[in-house]
Amino acid sequence: MSHPRTAPQADRTSAAGEVVVAGLGSAFPPPRAQEELWDEFFAEHFRDARFARRTFFSTGVRQRHCAVDPTLDDLSKRSTGERMALYRPLAVPLARAAALDALRCAELDAAELGLLVVVSCTGYATPGVDILLGGELDLDAGVQRLLVGHAGCHGGLVGLSAARDFVASRGRPALLVCVELSSLHLQPPTEDLGQVVLHSLFSDAAAAAVLVPGDWPTGRSARRALLDVVAHTEPGTADQMTWEVGDTGFLMGLSRRVPESLGRAVGPVVDALSTRNRLSRPPRSWAIHPGGPRVLDVVGEALGLDEEALRASRRVLAERGNCSSATVLLALEAAWSEEREAGRQLELNEKHEPDEGHTIALAFGPGLSLYGALFGPPT
């Protein structure tokens, strides 16, 4: 993907209009089975927490990815400064791999990019991942950069919204990269079952998306129009989800009231997307941030979704864990992969393949903040 340095391209100010997701990509540290992590580390780590084992395995996660494997390097008593010294050398290669994967999928050269958006809530460094990743991709010196930091699990859709606005107004492609290293924030032993849940859920990953104007020449296999993005912050819930910088890494707080609050707020977000875009029928697929099994249960119930609609999100949760801001892009990748496989099966059975239809993506973060995105077939 390396290329000669070129003069900055002019914005295509007349190209405002359809914005297309032309490629998705992802990258992961080595996987670890949940059983192995419990047996080799967390059983001893949470030995004083009653019902810790049952709680640890209640999240539906079967496998996670660890940039820092706790069985090899226990960070739980390390200072935040020591952890942050690990962030940049681990985050940049992972972000690069996901970015190159998305660019390959889109059949787009990095020289065509006008904006790089990097989202991360699990580390701080200056020069940041956005600057160093630009060098790794050999981006032009004139490429604009946006760093979305400490937004939490909905940060992927925050970044996607910003990239969409840039592409629509400037008429040039944008690259979004979410990179999260939750394993850097292993906390000291505790009896708090809430912390047991969090340490069983969170995982490391990078996920990327390439956005282009609708008329930009790219690969055709993964093109979906990004039609709309809406946001909602639920009043009176700011204390229900927190992500604070402490002396031993970042410490998350998660209230038991979160699923109930999300169940109350998610309907208006979906209604706004449907009404503003005049959807006459439900979307064909859903990509819901799997904050945990209870979150998926409550959101599914609130929206009247069956298990098929939740399958892609549950699969991501089981196979990847909660990768914070990267997770909603992983859920999109899983949902669209299932759609393509269903289409291939119809072709094999010599049946008519239906139109691609629409997809709604939902992500939730501190605030409580909800973001929803609507995708549809490109024109």
Coordinates of C-alpha atoms in Angstrom, one line a residue:
M1 CA 0.0 0.0 0.0
S2 CA 3.1 2.2 0.0
H3 CA 3.1 5.0 -2.6
P4 CA 5.1 8.1 -3.6
R5 CA 4.3 11.3 -1.7
T6 CA 1.9 13.4 -3.8
A7 CA 0.6 16.9 -3.7
P8 CA -2.6 17.3 -1.7
Q9 CA -5.7 16.7 -3.8
A10 CA -8.3 19.4 -4.1
D11 CA -11.6 18.9 -2.4
R12 CA -14.5 18.0 -4.7
T13 CA -16.9 20.6 -3.3
S14 CA -19.6 19.6 -5.8
A15 CA -19.6 16.0 -4.7
A16 CA -21.8 16.3 -1.6
G17 CA -24.4 13.6 -1.6
E18 CA -24.3 9.8 -1.1
V19 CA -21.6 8.5 1.2
V20 CA -20.6 4.8 0.9
V21 CA -18.8 2.4 3.2
A22 CA -16.6 0.8 0.6
G23 CA -14.6 -1.5 2.9
L24 CA -14.3 -2.9 6.4
G25 CA -11.3 -4.4 8.1
S26 CA -10.2 -5.8 11.4
A27 CA -7.1 -7.1 13.3
F28 CA -6.7 -8.9 16.6
P29 CA -4.0 -9.8 19.1
P30 CA -3.7 -13.6 19.8
P31 CA -6.9 -15.3 21.0
R32 CA -7.4 -16.8 24.5
A33 CA -10.2 -19.2 25.5
Q34 CA -12.2 -17.9 28.4
E35 CA -11.8 -21.2 30.2
E36 CA -8.0 -20.9 29.9
L37 CA -8.0 -17.3 31.2
W38 CA -10.0 -18.3 34.2
D39 CA -8.0 -21.4 35.0
E40 CA -4.6 -19.9 34.5
F41 CA -5.2 -16.4 36.0
F42 CA -8.6 -15.1 37.1
A43 CA -9.5 -18.0 39.4
E44 CA -6.6 -16.9 41.7
H45 CA -7.1 -13.2 40.9
F46 CA -10.7 -13.2 42.1
R47 CA -10.3 -16.0 44.8
D48 CA -11.9 -13.7 47.5
A49 CA -14.9 -12.9 45.4
R50 CA -17.9 -15.1 46.2
F51 CA -19.6 -16.6 43.1
A52 CA -16.7 -15.2 41.0
R53 CA -16.5 -18.2 38.6
R54 CA -20.3 -18.2 37.9
T55 CA -20.2 -14.5 37.4
F56 CA -17.2 -14.7 35.1
F57 CA -18.9 -17.2 32.8
S58 CA -22.3 -15.5 32.8
T59 CA -21.3 -13.0 30.0
G60 CA -21.5 -15.4 27.1
V61 CA -17.9 -14.7 26.0
R62 CA -16.1 -17.9 24.9
Q63 CA -12.9 -16.3 23.6
R64 CA -11.1 -13.0 23.8
H65 CA -8.0 -11.3 22.5
C66 CA -5.3 -9.9 24.7
A67 CA -2.5 -7.6 23.6
V68 CA -1.1 -8.2 27.1
D69 CA -1.8 -11.7 28.2
P70 CA -2.4 -11.7 32.0
T71 CA -1.0 -15.2 32.3
L72 CA 2.3 -13.9 31.0
D73 CA 2.4 -10.4 32.3
D74 CA 0.2 -9.4 35.3
L75 CA -0.3 -5.6 35.0
S76 CA -2.7 -5.3 37.9
K77 CA -0.3 -3.6 40.2
R78 CA 1.5 -1.5 37.5
S79 CA 1.0 2.3 37.4
T80 CA -1.0 4.1 34.8
G81 CA 2.3 5.6 33.4
E82 CA 3.8 2.1 33.0
R83 CA 0.7 0.9 31.2
M84 CA 0.6 3.9 28.9
A85 CA 4.2 3.2 27.9
L86 CA 2.9 0.0 26.4
Y87 CA -0.1 1.6 24.6
R88 CA 1.6 3.1 21.6
P89 CA 3.9 0.3 20.5
L90 CA 0.9 -2.2 20.8
A91 CA -1.8 0.0 19.3
V92 CA -0.1 1.3 16.2
P93 CA 0.7 -2.1 14.5
L94 CA -2.8 -3.3 15.3
A95 CA -4.4 -0.2 13.9
R96 CA -2.2 -0.5 10.8
A97 CA -3.3 -4.1 10.1
A98 CA -7.0 -3.2 10.4
A99 CA -6.5 -0.1 8.2
L100 CA -4.7 -2.1 5.4
D101 CA -7.4 -4.7 5.6
A102 CA -10.2 -2.1 5.0
L103 CA -8.2 -0.4 2.2
R104 CA -7.7 -3.8 0.5
C105 CA -11.4 -4.6 0.8
A106 CA -12.3 -1.2 -0.7
E107 CA -9.6 -1.5 -3.4
L108 CA -8.5 2.0 -2.5
D109 CA -5.0 3.4 -2.3
A110 CA -4.1 5.3 0.8
A111 CA -2.9 8.2 -1.4
E112 CA -6.6 8.9 -2.1
L113 CA -7.5 9.6 1.5
G114 CA -8.4 13.1 2.7
L115 CA -9.1 12.3 6.3
L116 CA -7.9 9.8 9.0
V117 CA -10.1 9.4 12.0
V118 CA -8.7 7.4 14.9
V119 CA -10.9 6.4 17.9
S120 CA -9.6 5.0 21.1
C121 CA -10.6 5.2 24.8
T122 CA -7.9 2.9 26.2
G123 CA -4.7 4.9 25.9
Y124 CA -3.0 8.3 25.6
A125 CA 0.2 9.1 23.7
T126 CA 1.6 12.2 21.9
P127 CA 2.5 12.0 19.1
G128 CA -0.7 9.9 18.9
V129 CA -1.8 6.8 17.0
D130 CA -3.3 9.1 14.4
I131 CA 0.1 10.7 13.6
L132 CA 2.1 7.5 13.7
L133 CA -0.5 5.5 11.7
G134 CA -0.4 8.2 9.1
G135 CA 3.3 7.6 8.8
E136 CA 2.8 3.8 8.7
L137 CA 0.3 4.2 5.8
D138 CA 2.5 6.8 4.1
L139 CA -0.3 9.3 4.0
D140 CA 0.2 12.6 2.4
A141 CA 1.3 15.3 4.8
G142 CA -1.9 17.3 3.9
V143 CA -4.3 14.6 5.1
Q144 CA -6.5 15.9 7.9
R145 CA -6.6 14.0 11.1
L146 CA -9.2 13.6 13.9
L147 CA -8.6 11.8 17.2
V148 CA -11.7 10.8 19.1
G149 CA -10.5 10.0 22.6
H150 CA -12.2 8.5 25.7
A151 CA -15.6 8.4 24.1
G152 CA -16.3 4.8 25.2
C153 CA -18.1 2.0 23.4
H154 CA -20.2 4.3 21.1
G155 CA -17.0 6.0 19.8
G156 CA -17.0 3.9 16.6
L157 CA -20.3 5.5 15.5
V158 CA -19.1 9.0 16.6
G159 CA -16.1 8.5 14.4
L160 CA -18.2 7.2 11.5
S161 CA -20.5 10.2 11.7
A162 CA -17.5 12.6 11.5
A163 CA -16.0 10.7 8.6
R164 CA -19.4 10.7 6.8
D165 CA -19.7 14.5 7.2
F166 CA -16.2 15.0 5.8
V167 CA -16.8 12.8 2.8
A168 CA -20.1 14.5 2.0
S169 CA -18.8 18.0 2.3
R170 CA -15.3 17.6 0.8
G171 CA -16.0 14.8 -1.8
R172 CA -12.9 12.8 -0.8
P173 CA -12.5 9.4 0.9
A174 CA -11.9 9.0 4.7
L175 CA -10.5 6.2 6.8
L176 CA -11.9 5.4 10.3
V177 CA -9.8 3.2 12.6
C178 CA -10.9 2.2 16.1
V179 CA -8.2 0.6 18.2
E180 CA -8.8 -0.5 21.8
L181 CA -6.5 -2.3 24.3
S182 CA -8.6 -3.0 27.3
S183 CA -6.1 -5.6 28.6
L184 CA -3.9 -2.7 29.7
H185 CA -6.4 -1.9 32.4
L186 CA -6.4 -5.0 34.5
Q187 CA -7.3 -4.0 38.0
P188 CA -6.0 -5.3 41.3
P189 CA -7.8 -8.3 43.0
T190 CA -11.2 -7.4 44.3
E191 CA -14.4 -8.9 45.8
D192 CA -16.5 -6.7 43.6
L193 CA -18.6 -8.9 41.3
G194 CA -19.1 -5.9 39.0
Q195 CA -15.4 -5.9 38.3
V196 CA -15.5 -9.6 37.7
V197 CA -18.1 -9.1 35.0
L198 CA -16.0 -6.3 33.3
H199 CA -12.9 -8.4 33.4
S200 CA -14.7 -11.3 31.7
L201 CA -16.2 -9.0 29.0
F202 CA -13.6 -6.7 27.6
S203 CA -11.2 -7.6 24.8
D204 CA -8.6 -6.0 22.4
A205 CA -9.1 -5.3 18.7
A206 CA -8.8 -2.8 15.9
A207 CA -11.5 -2.3 13.3
A208 CA -11.5 0.1 10.3
A209 CA -13.9 1.4 7.7
V210 CA -13.3 3.2 4.4
L211 CA -15.9 5.8 3.4
V212 CA -16.0 7.3 -0.1
P213 CA -18.4 9.5 -2.2
G214 CA -21.0 7.5 -4.0
D215 CA -19.3 8.0 -7.4
W216 CA -15.8 7.2 -6.2
P217 CA -14.4 4.1 -8.1
T218 CA -13.8 1.3 -5.5
G219 CA -14.4 -2.4 -5.1
R220 CA -18.1 -3.4 -5.2
S221 CA -18.2 -6.3 -2.8
A222 CA -18.8 -4.4 0.4
R223 CA -20.4 -1.1 -0.6
R224 CA -23.2 0.1 1.6
A225 CA -24.6 3.6 1.7
L226 CA -24.4 5.4 5.1
L227 CA -27.7 7.1 5.0
D228 CA -28.0 8.8 8.4
V229 CA -26.6 9.0 11.9
V230 CA -28.6 10.0 15.0
A231 CA -27.6 10.6 18.6
H232 CA -29.4 10.6 21.9
T233 CA -28.2 11.2 25.5
E234 CA -30.5 9.9 28.1
P235 CA -31.1 12.5 30.9
G236 CA -30.3 11.6 34.5
T237 CA -28.0 8.6 33.6
A238 CA -24.6 10.2 33.6
D239 CA -23.4 8.2 36.7
Q240 CA -24.5 4.8 35.3
M241 CA -21.4 4.2 33.1
T242 CA -18.0 5.7 33.9
W243 CA -14.5 5.3 32.6
E244 CA -12.0 7.1 34.9
V245 CA -8.3 7.5 34.9
G246 CA -6.9 6.0 38.1
D247 CA -3.5 5.2 39.5
T248 CA -3.7 1.6 38.3
G249 CA -4.9 2.2 34.8
F250 CA -8.5 3.2 33.8
L251 CA -11.3 2.0 36.0
M252 CA -14.8 1.3 34.6
G253 CA -18.0 1.7 36.6
L254 CA -21.1 0.0 35.3
S255 CA -24.5 0.3 37.1
R256 CA -27.0 -2.5 37.0
R257 CA -29.5 0.1 35.8
V258 CA -27.8 0.4 32.4
P259 CA -29.8 -2.3 30.5
E260 CA -33.1 -0.8 31.8
S261 CA -32.0 2.7 30.8
L262 CA -31.0 1.6 27.3
G263 CA -34.2 -0.3 26.9
R264 CA -36.1 2.9 27.6
A265 CA -34.0 5.0 25.2
V266 CA -33.3 2.8 22.2
G267 CA -36.8 3.0 20.8
P268 CA -36.7 6.7 20.1
V269 CA -33.3 6.4 18.4
V270 CA -34.6 3.7 16.0
D271 CA -37.9 5.7 15.5
A272 CA -35.9 8.8 14.5
L273 CA -33.8 6.8 12.0
S274 CA -36.9 5.2 10.5
T275 CA -39.0 8.4 10.4
R276 CA -36.3 10.7 9.0
N277 CA -35.5 8.2 6.2
R278 CA -39.1 7.1 5.5
L279 CA -38.5 3.4 6.1
S280 CA -41.6 1.5 5.1
R281 CA -40.5 -1.8 6.7
P282 CA -38.0 -3.1 9.3
P283 CA -34.3 -3.2 8.4
R284 CA -33.0 -6.5 7.0
S285 CA -30.2 -6.7 9.5
W286 CA -29.0 -5.3 12.8
A287 CA -25.5 -4.6 14.2
I288 CA -26.0 -3.9 17.9
H289 CA -23.0 -3.2 20.2
P290 CA -22.9 -6.3 22.4
G291 CA -22.1 -4.5 25.7
G292 CA -23.1 -7.8 27.4
P293 CA -25.8 -10.5 27.1
R294 CA -28.3 -8.5 29.2
V295 CA -27.9 -5.4 27.1
L296 CA -28.7 -7.5 23.9
D297 CA -31.7 -9.1 25.7
V298 CA -33.2 -5.8 26.8
V299 CA -32.5 -3.9 23.5
G300 CA -33.9 -6.9 21.5
E301 CA -37.1 -6.9 23.7
A302 CA -37.5 -3.1 23.5
L303 CA -37.3 -3.3 19.6
G304 CA -39.2 -6.5 19.2
L305 CA -36.3 -8.3 17.6
D306 CA -36.1 -12.1 17.3
E307 CA -32.9 -14.1 17.8
E308 CA -32.0 -14.1 14.1
A309 CA -31.7 -10.3 14.3
L310 CA -29.4 -10.5 17.3
R311 CA -27.3 -13.4 15.9
A312 CA -24.5 -11.3 14.5
S313 CA -24.0 -9.3 17.7
R314 CA -24.2 -12.4 19.9
R315 CA -21.6 -14.1 17.7
V316 CA -19.2 -11.1 18.0
L317 CA -19.7 -11.1 21.8
A318 CA -19.0 -14.9 22.0
E319 CA -16.0 -15.0 19.7
R320 CA -14.4 -11.5 20.3
G321 CA -15.8 -10.1 23.5
N322 CA -16.6 -6.5 24.0
C323 CA -13.9 -4.5 22.1
S324 CA -15.3 -1.1 23.1
S325 CA -15.4 1.3 20.1
A326 CA -14.3 -1.3 17.6
T327 CA -17.2 -3.7 18.4
V328 CA -19.9 -2.0 16.4
L329 CA -17.8 -2.2 13.2
L330 CA -17.2 -5.9 14.0
A331 CA -20.9 -6.4 14.3
L332 CA -21.5 -4.7 11.0
E333 CA -18.9 -6.9 9.4
A334 CA -20.6 -10.0 10.9
A335 CA -24.1 -8.9 9.9
W336 CA -23.1 -8.2 6.3
S337 CA -21.1 -11.4 6.0
E338 CA -24.2 -13.3 7.0
E339 CA -26.2 -11.5 4.4
R340 CA -23.7 -12.4 1.7
E341 CA -23.7 -16.0 2.8
A342 CA -27.5 -16.1 2.7
G343 CA -27.4 -14.6 -0.8
R344 CA -25.0 -17.3 -2.0
Q345 CA -27.2 -20.0 -0.6
L346 CA -30.2 -18.6 -2.5
E347 CA -28.1 -18.6 -5.7
L348 CA -27.1 -22.3 -5.1
N349 CA -30.7 -23.2 -4.6
E350 CA -31.6 -21.3 -7.8
K351 CA -33.8 -18.9 -5.9
H352 CA -34.2 -15.2 -6.4
E353 CA -31.9 -13.2 -4.2
P354 CA -33.8 -10.4 -2.4
D355 CA -32.6 -6.8 -2.4
E356 CA -29.9 -6.1 0.2
G357 CA -32.3 -3.9 2.2
H358 CA -31.2 -1.7 5.2
T359 CA -29.1 -2.2 8.3
I360 CA -29.3 -0.4 11.6
A361 CA -26.3 -0.2 13.8
L362 CA -26.6 0.9 17.5
A363 CA -23.8 1.6 20.0
F364 CA -24.0 2.8 23.6
G365 CA -21.5 4.6 25.8
P366 CA -21.1 6.8 28.9
G367 CA -23.7 9.5 29.3
L368 CA -25.7 7.3 28.7
S369 CA -25.2 8.2 25.0
L370 CA -26.7 6.2 22.2
Y371 CA -25.8 6.5 18.5
G372 CA -27.7 4.9 15.7
A373 CA -26.6 4.6 12.0
L374 CA -28.7 3.6 9.0
F375 CA -27.2 1.8 6.0
G376 CA -28.8 0.9 2.7
P377 CA -28.0 -0.2 -0.8
P378 CA -26.0 2.3 -2.8
T379 CA -27.6 3.9 -5.7

